PDB file of C-alpha atoms in Angstrom:
ATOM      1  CA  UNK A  11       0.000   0.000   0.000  1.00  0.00           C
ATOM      2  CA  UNK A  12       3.208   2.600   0.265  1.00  0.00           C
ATOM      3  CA  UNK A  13       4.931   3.138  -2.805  1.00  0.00           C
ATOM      4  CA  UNK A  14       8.117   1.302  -2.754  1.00  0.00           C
ATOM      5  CA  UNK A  15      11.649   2.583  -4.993  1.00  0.00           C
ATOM      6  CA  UNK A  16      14.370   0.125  -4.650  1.00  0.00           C
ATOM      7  CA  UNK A  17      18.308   0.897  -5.248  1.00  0.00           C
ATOM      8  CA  UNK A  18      20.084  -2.474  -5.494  1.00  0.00           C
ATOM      9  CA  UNK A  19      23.294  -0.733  -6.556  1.00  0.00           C
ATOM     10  CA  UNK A  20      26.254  -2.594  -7.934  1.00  0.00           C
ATOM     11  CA  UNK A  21      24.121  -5.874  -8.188  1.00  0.00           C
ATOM     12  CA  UNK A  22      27.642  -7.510  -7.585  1.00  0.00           C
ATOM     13  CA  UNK A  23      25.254 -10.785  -5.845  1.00  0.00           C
ATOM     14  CA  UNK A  24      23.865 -11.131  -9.791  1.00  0.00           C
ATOM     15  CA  UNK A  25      27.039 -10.715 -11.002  1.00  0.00           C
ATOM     16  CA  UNK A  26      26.693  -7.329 -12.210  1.00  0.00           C
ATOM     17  CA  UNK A  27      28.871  -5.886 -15.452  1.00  0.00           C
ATOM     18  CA  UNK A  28      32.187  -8.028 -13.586  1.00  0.00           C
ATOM     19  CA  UNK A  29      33.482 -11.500 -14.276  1.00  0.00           C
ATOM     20  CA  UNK A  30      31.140 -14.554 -13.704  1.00  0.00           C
ATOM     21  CA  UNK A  31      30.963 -14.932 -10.031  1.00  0.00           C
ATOM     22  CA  UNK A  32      33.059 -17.999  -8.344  1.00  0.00           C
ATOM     23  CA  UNK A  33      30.909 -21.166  -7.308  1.00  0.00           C
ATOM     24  CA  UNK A  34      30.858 -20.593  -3.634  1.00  0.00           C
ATOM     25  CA  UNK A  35      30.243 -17.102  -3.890  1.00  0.00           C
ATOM     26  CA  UNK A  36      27.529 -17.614  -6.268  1.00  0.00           C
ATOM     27  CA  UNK A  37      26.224 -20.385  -3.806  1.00  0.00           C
ATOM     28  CA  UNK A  38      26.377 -17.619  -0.364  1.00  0.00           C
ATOM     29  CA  UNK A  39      24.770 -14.715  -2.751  1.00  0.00           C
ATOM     30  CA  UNK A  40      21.464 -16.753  -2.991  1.00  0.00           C
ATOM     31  CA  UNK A  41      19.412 -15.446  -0.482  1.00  0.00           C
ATOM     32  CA  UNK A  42      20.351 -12.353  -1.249  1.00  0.00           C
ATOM     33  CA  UNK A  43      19.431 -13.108  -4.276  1.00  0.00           C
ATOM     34  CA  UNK A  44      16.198 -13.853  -3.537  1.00  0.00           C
ATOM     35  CA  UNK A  45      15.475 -11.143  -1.139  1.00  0.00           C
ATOM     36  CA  UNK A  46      16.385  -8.177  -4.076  1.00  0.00           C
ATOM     37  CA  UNK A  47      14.192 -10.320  -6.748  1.00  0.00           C
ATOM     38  CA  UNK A  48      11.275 -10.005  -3.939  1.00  0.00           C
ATOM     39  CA  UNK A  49      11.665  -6.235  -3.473  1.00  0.00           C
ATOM     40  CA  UNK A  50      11.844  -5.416  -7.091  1.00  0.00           C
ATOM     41  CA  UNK A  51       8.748  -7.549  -7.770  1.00  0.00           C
ATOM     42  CA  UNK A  52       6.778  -5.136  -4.802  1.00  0.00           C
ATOM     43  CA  UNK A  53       8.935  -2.190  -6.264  1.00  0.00           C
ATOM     44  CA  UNK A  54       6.936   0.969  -8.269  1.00  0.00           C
ATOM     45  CA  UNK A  55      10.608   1.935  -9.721  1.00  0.00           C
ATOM     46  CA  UNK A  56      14.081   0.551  -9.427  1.00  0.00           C
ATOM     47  CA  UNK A  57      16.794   2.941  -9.785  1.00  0.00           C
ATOM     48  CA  UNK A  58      20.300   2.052 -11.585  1.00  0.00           C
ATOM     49  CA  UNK A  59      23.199   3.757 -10.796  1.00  0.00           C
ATOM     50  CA  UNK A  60      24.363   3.830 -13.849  1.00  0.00           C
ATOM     51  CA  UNK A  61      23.411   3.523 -17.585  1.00  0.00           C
ATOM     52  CA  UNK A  62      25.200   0.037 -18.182  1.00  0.00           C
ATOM     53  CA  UNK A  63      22.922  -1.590 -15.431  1.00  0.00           C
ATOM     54  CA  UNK A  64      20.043  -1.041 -16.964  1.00  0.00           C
ATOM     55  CA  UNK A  65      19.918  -4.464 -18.918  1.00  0.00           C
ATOM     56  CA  UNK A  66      21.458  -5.917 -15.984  1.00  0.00           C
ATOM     57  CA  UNK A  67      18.595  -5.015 -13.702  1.00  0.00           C
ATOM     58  CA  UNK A  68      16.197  -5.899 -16.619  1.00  0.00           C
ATOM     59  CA  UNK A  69      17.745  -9.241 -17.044  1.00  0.00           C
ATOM     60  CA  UNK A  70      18.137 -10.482 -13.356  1.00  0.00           C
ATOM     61  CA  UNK A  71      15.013  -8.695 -11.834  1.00  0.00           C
ATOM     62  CA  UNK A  72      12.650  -8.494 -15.046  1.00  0.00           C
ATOM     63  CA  UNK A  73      11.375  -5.081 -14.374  1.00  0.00           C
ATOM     64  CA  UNK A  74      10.285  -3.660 -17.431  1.00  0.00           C
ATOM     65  CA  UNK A  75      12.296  -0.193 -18.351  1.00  0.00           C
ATOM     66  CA  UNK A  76       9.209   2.010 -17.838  1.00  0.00           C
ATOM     67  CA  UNK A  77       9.654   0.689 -14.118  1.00  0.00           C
ATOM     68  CA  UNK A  78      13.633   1.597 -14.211  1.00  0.00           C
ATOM     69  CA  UNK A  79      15.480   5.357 -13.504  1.00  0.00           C
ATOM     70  CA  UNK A  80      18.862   6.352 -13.672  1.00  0.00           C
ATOM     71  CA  UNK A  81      20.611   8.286 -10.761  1.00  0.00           C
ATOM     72  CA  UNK A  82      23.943   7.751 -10.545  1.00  0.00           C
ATOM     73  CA  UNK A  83      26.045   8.298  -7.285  1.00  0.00           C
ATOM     74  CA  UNK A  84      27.283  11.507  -6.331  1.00  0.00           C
ATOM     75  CA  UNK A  85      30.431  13.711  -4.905  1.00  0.00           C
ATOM     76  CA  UNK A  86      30.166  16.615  -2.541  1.00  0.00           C
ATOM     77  CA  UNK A  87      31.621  19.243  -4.320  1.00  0.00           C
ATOM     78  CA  UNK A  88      31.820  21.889  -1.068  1.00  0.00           C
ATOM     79  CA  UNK A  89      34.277  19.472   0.722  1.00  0.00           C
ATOM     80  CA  UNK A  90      36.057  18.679  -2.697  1.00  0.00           C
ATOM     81  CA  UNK A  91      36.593  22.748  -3.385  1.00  0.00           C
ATOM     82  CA  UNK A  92      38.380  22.802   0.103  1.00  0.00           C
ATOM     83  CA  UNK A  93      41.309  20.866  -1.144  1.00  0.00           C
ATOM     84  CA  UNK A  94      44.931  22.528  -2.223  1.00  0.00           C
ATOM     85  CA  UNK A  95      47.784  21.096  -4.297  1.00  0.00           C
ATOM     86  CA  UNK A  96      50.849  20.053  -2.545  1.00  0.00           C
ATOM     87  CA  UNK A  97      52.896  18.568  -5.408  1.00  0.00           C
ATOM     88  CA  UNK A  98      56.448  20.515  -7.161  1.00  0.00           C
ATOM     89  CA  UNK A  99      56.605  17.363  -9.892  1.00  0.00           C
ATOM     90  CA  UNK A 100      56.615  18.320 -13.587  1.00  0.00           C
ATOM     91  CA  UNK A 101      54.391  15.014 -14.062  1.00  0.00           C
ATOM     92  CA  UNK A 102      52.677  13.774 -11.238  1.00  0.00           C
ATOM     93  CA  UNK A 103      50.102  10.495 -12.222  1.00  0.00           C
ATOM     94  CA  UNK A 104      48.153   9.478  -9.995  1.00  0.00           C
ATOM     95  CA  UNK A 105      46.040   6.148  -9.392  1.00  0.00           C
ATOM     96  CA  UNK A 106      43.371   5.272  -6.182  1.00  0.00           C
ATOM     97  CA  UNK A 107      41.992   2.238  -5.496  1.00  0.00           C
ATOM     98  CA  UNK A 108      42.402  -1.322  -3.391  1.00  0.00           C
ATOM     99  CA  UNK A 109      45.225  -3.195  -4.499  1.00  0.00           C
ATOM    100  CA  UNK A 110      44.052  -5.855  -5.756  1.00  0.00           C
ATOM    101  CA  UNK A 111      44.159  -7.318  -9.262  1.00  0.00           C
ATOM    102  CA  UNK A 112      40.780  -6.326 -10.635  1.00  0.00           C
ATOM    103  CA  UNK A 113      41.692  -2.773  -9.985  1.00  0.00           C
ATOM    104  CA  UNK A 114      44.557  -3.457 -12.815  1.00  0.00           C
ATOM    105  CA  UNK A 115      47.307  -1.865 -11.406  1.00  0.00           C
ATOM    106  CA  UNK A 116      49.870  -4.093 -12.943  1.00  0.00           C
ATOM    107  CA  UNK A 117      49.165  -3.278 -16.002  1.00  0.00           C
ATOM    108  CA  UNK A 118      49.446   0.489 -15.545  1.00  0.00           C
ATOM    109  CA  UNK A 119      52.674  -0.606 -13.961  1.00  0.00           C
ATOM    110  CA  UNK A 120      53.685  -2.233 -17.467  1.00  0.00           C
ATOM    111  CA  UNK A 121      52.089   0.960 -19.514  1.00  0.00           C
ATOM    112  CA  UNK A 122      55.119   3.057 -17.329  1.00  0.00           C
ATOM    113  CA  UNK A 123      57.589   0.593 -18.339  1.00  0.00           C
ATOM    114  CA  UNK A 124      56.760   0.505 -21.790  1.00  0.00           C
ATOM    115  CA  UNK A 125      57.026   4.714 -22.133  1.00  0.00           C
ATOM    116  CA  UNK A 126      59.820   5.054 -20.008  1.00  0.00           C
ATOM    117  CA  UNK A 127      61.704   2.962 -22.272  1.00  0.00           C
ATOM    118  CA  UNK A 128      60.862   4.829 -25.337  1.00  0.00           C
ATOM    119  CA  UNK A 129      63.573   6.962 -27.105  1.00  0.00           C
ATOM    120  CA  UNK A 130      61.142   9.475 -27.240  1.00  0.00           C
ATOM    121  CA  UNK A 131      59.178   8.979 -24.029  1.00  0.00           C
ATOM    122  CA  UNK A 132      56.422  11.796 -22.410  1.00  0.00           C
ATOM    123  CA  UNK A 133      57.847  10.628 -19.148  1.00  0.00           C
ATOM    124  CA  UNK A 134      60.506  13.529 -18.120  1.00  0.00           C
ATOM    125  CA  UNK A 135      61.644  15.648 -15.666  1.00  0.00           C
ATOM    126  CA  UNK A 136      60.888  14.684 -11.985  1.00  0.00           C
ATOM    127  CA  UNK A 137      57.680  12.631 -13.071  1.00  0.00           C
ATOM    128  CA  UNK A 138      55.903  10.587 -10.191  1.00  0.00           C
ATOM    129  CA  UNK A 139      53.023   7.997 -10.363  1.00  0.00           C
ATOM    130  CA  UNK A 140      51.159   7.592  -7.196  1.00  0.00           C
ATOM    131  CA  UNK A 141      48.851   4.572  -6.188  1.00  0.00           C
ATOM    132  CA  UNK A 142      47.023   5.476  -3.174  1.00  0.00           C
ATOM    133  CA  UNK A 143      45.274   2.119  -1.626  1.00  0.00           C
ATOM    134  CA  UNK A 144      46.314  -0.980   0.320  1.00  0.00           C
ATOM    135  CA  UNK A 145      45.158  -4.665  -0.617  1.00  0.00           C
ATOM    136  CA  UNK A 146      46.529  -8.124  -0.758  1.00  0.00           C
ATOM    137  CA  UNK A 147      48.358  -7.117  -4.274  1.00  0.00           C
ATOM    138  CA  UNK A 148      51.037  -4.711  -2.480  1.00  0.00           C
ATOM    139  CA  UNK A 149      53.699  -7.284  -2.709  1.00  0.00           C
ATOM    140  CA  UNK A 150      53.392  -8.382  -6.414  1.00  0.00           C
ATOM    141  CA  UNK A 151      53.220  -4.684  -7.312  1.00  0.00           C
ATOM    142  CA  UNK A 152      56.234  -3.697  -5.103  1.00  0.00           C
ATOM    143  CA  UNK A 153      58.152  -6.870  -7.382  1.00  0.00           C
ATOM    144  CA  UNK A 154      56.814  -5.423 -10.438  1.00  0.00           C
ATOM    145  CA  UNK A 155      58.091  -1.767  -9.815  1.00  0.00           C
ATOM    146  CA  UNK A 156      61.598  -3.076  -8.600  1.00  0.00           C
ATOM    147  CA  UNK A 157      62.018  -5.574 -11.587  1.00  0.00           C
ATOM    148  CA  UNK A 158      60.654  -2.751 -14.161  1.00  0.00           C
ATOM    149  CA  UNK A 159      63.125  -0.115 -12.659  1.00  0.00           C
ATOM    150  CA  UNK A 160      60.187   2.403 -12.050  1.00  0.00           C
ATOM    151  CA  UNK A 161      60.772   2.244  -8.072  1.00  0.00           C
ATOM    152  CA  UNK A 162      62.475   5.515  -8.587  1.00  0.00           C
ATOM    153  CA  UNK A 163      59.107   7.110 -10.085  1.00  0.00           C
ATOM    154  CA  UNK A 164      56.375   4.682  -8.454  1.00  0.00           C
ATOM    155  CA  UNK A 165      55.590   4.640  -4.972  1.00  0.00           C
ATOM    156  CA  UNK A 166      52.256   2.948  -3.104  1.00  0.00           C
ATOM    157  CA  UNK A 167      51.707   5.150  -0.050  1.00  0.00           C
ATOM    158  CA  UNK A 168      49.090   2.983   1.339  1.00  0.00           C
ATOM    159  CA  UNK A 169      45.883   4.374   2.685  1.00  0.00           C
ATOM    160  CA  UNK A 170      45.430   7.966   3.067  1.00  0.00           C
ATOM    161  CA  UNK A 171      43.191  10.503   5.352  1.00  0.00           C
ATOM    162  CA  UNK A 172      39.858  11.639   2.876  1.00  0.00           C
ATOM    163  CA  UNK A 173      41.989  15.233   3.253  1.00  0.00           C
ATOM    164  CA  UNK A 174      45.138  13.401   2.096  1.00  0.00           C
ATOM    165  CA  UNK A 175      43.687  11.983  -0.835  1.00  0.00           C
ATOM    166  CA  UNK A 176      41.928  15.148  -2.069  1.00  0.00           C
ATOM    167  CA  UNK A 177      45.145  16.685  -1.777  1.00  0.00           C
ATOM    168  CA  UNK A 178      46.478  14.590  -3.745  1.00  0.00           C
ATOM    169  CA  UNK A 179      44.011  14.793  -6.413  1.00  0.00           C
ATOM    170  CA  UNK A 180      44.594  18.628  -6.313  1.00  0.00           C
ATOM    171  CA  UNK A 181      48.110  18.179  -7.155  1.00  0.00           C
ATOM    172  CA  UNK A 182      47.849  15.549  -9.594  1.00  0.00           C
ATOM    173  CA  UNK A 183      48.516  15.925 -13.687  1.00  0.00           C
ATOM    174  CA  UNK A 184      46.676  12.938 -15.170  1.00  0.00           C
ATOM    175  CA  UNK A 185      44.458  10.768 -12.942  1.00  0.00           C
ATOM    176  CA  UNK A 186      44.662   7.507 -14.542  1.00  0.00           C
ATOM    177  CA  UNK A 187      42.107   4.429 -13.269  1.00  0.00           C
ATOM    178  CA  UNK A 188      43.118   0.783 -14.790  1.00  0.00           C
ATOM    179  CA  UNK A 189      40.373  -1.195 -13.685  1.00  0.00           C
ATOM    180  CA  UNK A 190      39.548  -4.614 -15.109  1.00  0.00           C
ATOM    181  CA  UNK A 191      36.253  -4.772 -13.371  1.00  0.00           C
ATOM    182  CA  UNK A 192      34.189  -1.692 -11.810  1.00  0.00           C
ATOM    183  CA  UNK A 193      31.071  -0.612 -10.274  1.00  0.00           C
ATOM    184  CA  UNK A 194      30.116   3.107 -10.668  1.00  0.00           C
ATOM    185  CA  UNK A 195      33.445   4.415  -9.503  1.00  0.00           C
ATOM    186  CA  UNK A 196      33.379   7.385  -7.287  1.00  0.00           C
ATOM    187  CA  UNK A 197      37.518   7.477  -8.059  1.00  0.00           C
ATOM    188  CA  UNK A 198      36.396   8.561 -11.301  1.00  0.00           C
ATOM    189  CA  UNK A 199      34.042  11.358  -9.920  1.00  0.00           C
ATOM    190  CA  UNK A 200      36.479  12.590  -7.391  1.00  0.00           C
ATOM    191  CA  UNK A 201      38.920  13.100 -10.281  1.00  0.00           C
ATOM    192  CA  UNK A 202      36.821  15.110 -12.444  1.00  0.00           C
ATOM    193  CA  UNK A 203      35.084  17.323  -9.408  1.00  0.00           C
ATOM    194  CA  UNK A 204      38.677  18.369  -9.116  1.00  0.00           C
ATOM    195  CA  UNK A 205      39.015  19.238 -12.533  1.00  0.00           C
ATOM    196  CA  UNK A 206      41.715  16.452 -13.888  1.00  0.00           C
ATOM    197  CA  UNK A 207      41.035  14.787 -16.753  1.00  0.00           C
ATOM    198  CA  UNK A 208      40.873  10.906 -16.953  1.00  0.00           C
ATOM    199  CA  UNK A 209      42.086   7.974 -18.157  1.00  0.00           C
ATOM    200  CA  UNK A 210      39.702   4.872 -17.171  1.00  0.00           C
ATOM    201  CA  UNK A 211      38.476   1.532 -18.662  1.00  0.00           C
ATOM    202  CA  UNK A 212      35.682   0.522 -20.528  1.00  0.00           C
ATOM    203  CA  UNK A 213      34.229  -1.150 -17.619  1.00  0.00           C
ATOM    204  CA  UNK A 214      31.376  -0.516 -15.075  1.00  0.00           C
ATOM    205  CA  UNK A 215      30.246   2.484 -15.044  1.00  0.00           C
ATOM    206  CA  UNK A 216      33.517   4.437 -16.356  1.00  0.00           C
ATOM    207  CA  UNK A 217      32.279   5.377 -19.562  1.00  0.00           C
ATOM    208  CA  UNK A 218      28.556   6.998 -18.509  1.00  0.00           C
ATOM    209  CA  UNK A 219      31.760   9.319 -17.115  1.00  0.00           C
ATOM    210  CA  UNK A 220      34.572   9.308 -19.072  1.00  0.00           C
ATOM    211  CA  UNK A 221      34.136  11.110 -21.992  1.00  0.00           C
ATOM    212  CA  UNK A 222      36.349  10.263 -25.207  1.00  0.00           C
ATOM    213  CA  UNK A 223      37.885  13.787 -26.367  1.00  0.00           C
ATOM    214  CA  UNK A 224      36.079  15.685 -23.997  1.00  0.00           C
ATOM    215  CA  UNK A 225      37.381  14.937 -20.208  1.00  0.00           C
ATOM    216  CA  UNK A 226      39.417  12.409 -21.178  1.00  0.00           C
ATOM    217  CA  UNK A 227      40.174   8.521 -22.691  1.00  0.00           C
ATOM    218  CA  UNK A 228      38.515   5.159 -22.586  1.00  0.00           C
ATOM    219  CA  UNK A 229      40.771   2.282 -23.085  1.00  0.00           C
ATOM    220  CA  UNK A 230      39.802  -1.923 -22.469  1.00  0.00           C
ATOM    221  CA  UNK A 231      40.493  -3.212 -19.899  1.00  0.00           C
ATOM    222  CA  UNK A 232      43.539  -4.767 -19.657  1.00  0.00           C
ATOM    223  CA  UNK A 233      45.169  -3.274 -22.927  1.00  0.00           C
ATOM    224  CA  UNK A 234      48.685  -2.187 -21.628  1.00  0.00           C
ATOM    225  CA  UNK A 235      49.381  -0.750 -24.992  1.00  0.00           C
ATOM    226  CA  UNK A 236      46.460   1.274 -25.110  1.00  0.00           C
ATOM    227  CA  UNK A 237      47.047   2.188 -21.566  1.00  0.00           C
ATOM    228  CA  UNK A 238      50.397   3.742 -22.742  1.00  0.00           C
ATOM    229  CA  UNK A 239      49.231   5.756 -25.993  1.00  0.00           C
ATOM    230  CA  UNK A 240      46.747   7.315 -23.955  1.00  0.00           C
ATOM    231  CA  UNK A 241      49.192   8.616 -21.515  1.00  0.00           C
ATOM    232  CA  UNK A 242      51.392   9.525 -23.938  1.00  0.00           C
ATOM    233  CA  UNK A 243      48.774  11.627 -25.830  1.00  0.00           C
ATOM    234  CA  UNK A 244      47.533  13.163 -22.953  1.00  0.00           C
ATOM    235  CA  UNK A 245      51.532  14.596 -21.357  1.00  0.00           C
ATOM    236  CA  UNK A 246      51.783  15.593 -25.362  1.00  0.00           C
ATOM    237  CA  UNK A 247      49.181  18.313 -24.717  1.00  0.00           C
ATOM    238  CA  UNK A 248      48.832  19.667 -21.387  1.00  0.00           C
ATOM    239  CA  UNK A 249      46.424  22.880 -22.394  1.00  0.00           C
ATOM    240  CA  UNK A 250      44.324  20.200 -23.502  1.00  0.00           C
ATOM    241  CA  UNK A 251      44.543  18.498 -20.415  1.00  0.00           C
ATOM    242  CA  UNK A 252      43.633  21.602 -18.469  1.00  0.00           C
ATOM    243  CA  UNK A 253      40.382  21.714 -20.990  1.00  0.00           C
ATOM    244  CA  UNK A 254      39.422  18.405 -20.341  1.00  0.00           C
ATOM    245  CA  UNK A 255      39.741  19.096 -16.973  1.00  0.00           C
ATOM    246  CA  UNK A 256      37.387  21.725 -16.728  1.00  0.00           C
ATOM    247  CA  UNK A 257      35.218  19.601 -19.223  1.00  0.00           C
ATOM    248  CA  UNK A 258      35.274  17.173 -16.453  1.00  0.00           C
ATOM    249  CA  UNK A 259      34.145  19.355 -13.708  1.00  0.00           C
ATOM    250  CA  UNK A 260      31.792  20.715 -15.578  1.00  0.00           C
ATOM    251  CA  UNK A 261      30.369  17.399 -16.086  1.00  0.00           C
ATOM    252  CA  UNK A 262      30.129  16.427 -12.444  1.00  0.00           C
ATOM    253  CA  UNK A 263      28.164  19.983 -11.884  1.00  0.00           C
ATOM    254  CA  UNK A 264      25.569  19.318 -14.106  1.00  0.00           C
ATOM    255  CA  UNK A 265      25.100  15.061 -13.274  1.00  0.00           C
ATOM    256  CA  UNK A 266      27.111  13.873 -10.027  1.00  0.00           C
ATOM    257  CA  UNK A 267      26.862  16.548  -7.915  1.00  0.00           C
ATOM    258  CA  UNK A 268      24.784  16.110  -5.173  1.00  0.00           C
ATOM    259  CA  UNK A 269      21.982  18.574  -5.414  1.00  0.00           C
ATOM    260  CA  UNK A 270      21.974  17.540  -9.412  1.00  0.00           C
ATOM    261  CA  UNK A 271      21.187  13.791  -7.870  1.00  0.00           C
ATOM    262  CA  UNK A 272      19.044  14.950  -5.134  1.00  0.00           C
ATOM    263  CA  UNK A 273      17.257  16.956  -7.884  1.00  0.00           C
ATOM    264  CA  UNK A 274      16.564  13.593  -9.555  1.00  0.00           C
ATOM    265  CA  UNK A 275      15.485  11.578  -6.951  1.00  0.00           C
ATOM    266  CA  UNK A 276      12.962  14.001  -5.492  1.00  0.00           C
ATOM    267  CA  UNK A 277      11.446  14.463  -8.775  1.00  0.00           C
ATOM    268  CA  UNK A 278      11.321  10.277  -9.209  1.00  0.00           C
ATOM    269  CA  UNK A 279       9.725  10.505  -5.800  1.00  0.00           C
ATOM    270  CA  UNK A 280       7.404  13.450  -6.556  1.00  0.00           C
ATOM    271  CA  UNK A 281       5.988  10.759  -9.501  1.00  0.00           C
ATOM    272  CA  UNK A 282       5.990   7.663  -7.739  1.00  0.00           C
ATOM    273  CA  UNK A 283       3.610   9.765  -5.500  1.00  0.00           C
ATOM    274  CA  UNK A 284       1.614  11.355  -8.015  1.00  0.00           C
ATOM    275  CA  UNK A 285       0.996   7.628  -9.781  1.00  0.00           C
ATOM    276  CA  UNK A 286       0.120   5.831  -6.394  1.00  0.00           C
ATOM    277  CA  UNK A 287      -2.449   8.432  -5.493  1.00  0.00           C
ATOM    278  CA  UNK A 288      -3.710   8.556  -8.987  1.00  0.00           C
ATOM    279  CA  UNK A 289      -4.269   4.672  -8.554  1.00  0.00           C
ATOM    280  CA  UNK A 290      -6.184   5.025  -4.988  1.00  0.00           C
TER     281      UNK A 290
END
């Protein structure tokens, strides 16, 4: 008898937009399961976080798409303004996430490798690459840096205060997010709220974000050699990179900030209301 509106988020229990889920997990997800299945049959609208889990939702829940609204996640802009740089590197790239091998980290590892070996590399001067994070991957990527001879350029400072880490994206040239699997990634928001253009994956929700040519590049997931043009192109113009930036922001103002989102969702609510009372 109350209208109902349902946000199942990442739907990682279905599976989501990742890599087919391993038998036991599949196995504990099931009442879960279940229980989401239940509340989107009693549901008057299902939101999706993002554009690329719309079929999802329609395929594991079977709502029909009349039923189903986007509103994406949001950033708050008022303690993202609050940040300053702290950085004197000529290139400083910079990377956030757990470490753990979905977030592809090695393989921005191997993009570095692969330009700094150039004849002709972007990668001069007193250039830095950052990967702020901690995970069961720290020890394979601290091999990787030494046996790539990058340890002078890459460091993994661990886990960082939220004031830390928007510092950090203040000061940063390129923010660059390898992912081989993601969800709606706030990483990518927090990036462009601070005006930095972005290099991400073609996974999750990256690309309702990432915009090719306008805030930034899309490569797949995985593809160190496209990892490494894209950097390249983007230290080859850094006006551009202050345009995308701005692009970026601009983005975030209009979609992922949070009285854009709030915006949304009181209007969805405002006609879930409207319909149900229309119905009595």
């Amino acid at each position: 008898t109350v209208p109902l509106i349902l946000n199942p988020h990442g739907m990682e229990e279905f599976g989501s937009t990742g890599p087919e889920l391993p038998a036991l997990k599949h196995i504990a997800y099931a009442p879960l399961r279940r229980a989401v299945r239940a509340c989107a049959a009693a549901s008057d609208r299902v939101i999706a976080t993002d554009r690329v889990l719309v079929p999802v939702v329609r395929q594991h829940l079977a709502v029909s798409e009349s039923r189903i609204s986007v509103v994406p996640n949001a950033v708050d802009l008022e303690v993202i303004d609050r940040a300053k740089a702290a950085s004197s590197h000529d290139v400083l790239l910079l990377s956030v996430g757990r470490l753990e091998h979905n977030k592809g980290f090695h393989h921005l590892i191997g993009a570095l490798a692969r330009l700094a070996n150039q004849p002709s590399t972007p990668l001069t001067g007193s250039w830095r690459c950052v990967i702020i994070g901690d995970g069961s991957a720290r020890g394979s990527l601290e091999r990787q840096i030494a046996e790539t001879g990058l340890r002078p350029h890459v460091s993994l400072p661990g886990r960082v205060s939220a004031d830390d880490l928007h510092t950090w994206y203040e000061s940063a040239t390129l923010v660059v997010h390898p992912t081989l699997y993601e969800g709606s990634s706030i990483v990518t928001l927090e990036a462009m709220a601070h005006s930095r253009a972005v290099i991400g994956t073609r996974a999750g929700g990256i690309p309702d974000k990432v915009r090719p040519g306008v805030n930034g590049w899309l490569v797949e997931p995985g593809d160190e050699e496209g990892l490494a043009r894209a950097i390249e192109m983007a230290l080859a113009d850094r006006d551009r990179l202050i345009q995308m930036g701005r692009e970026g922001r601009a983005i975030v103002e209009r979609e992922f900030s949070w009285k854009a989102v709030t915006d949304r969702l009181v209007s969805i609510y405002d006609e879930v209301l409207t319909t149900s009372l229309a119905a009595r």
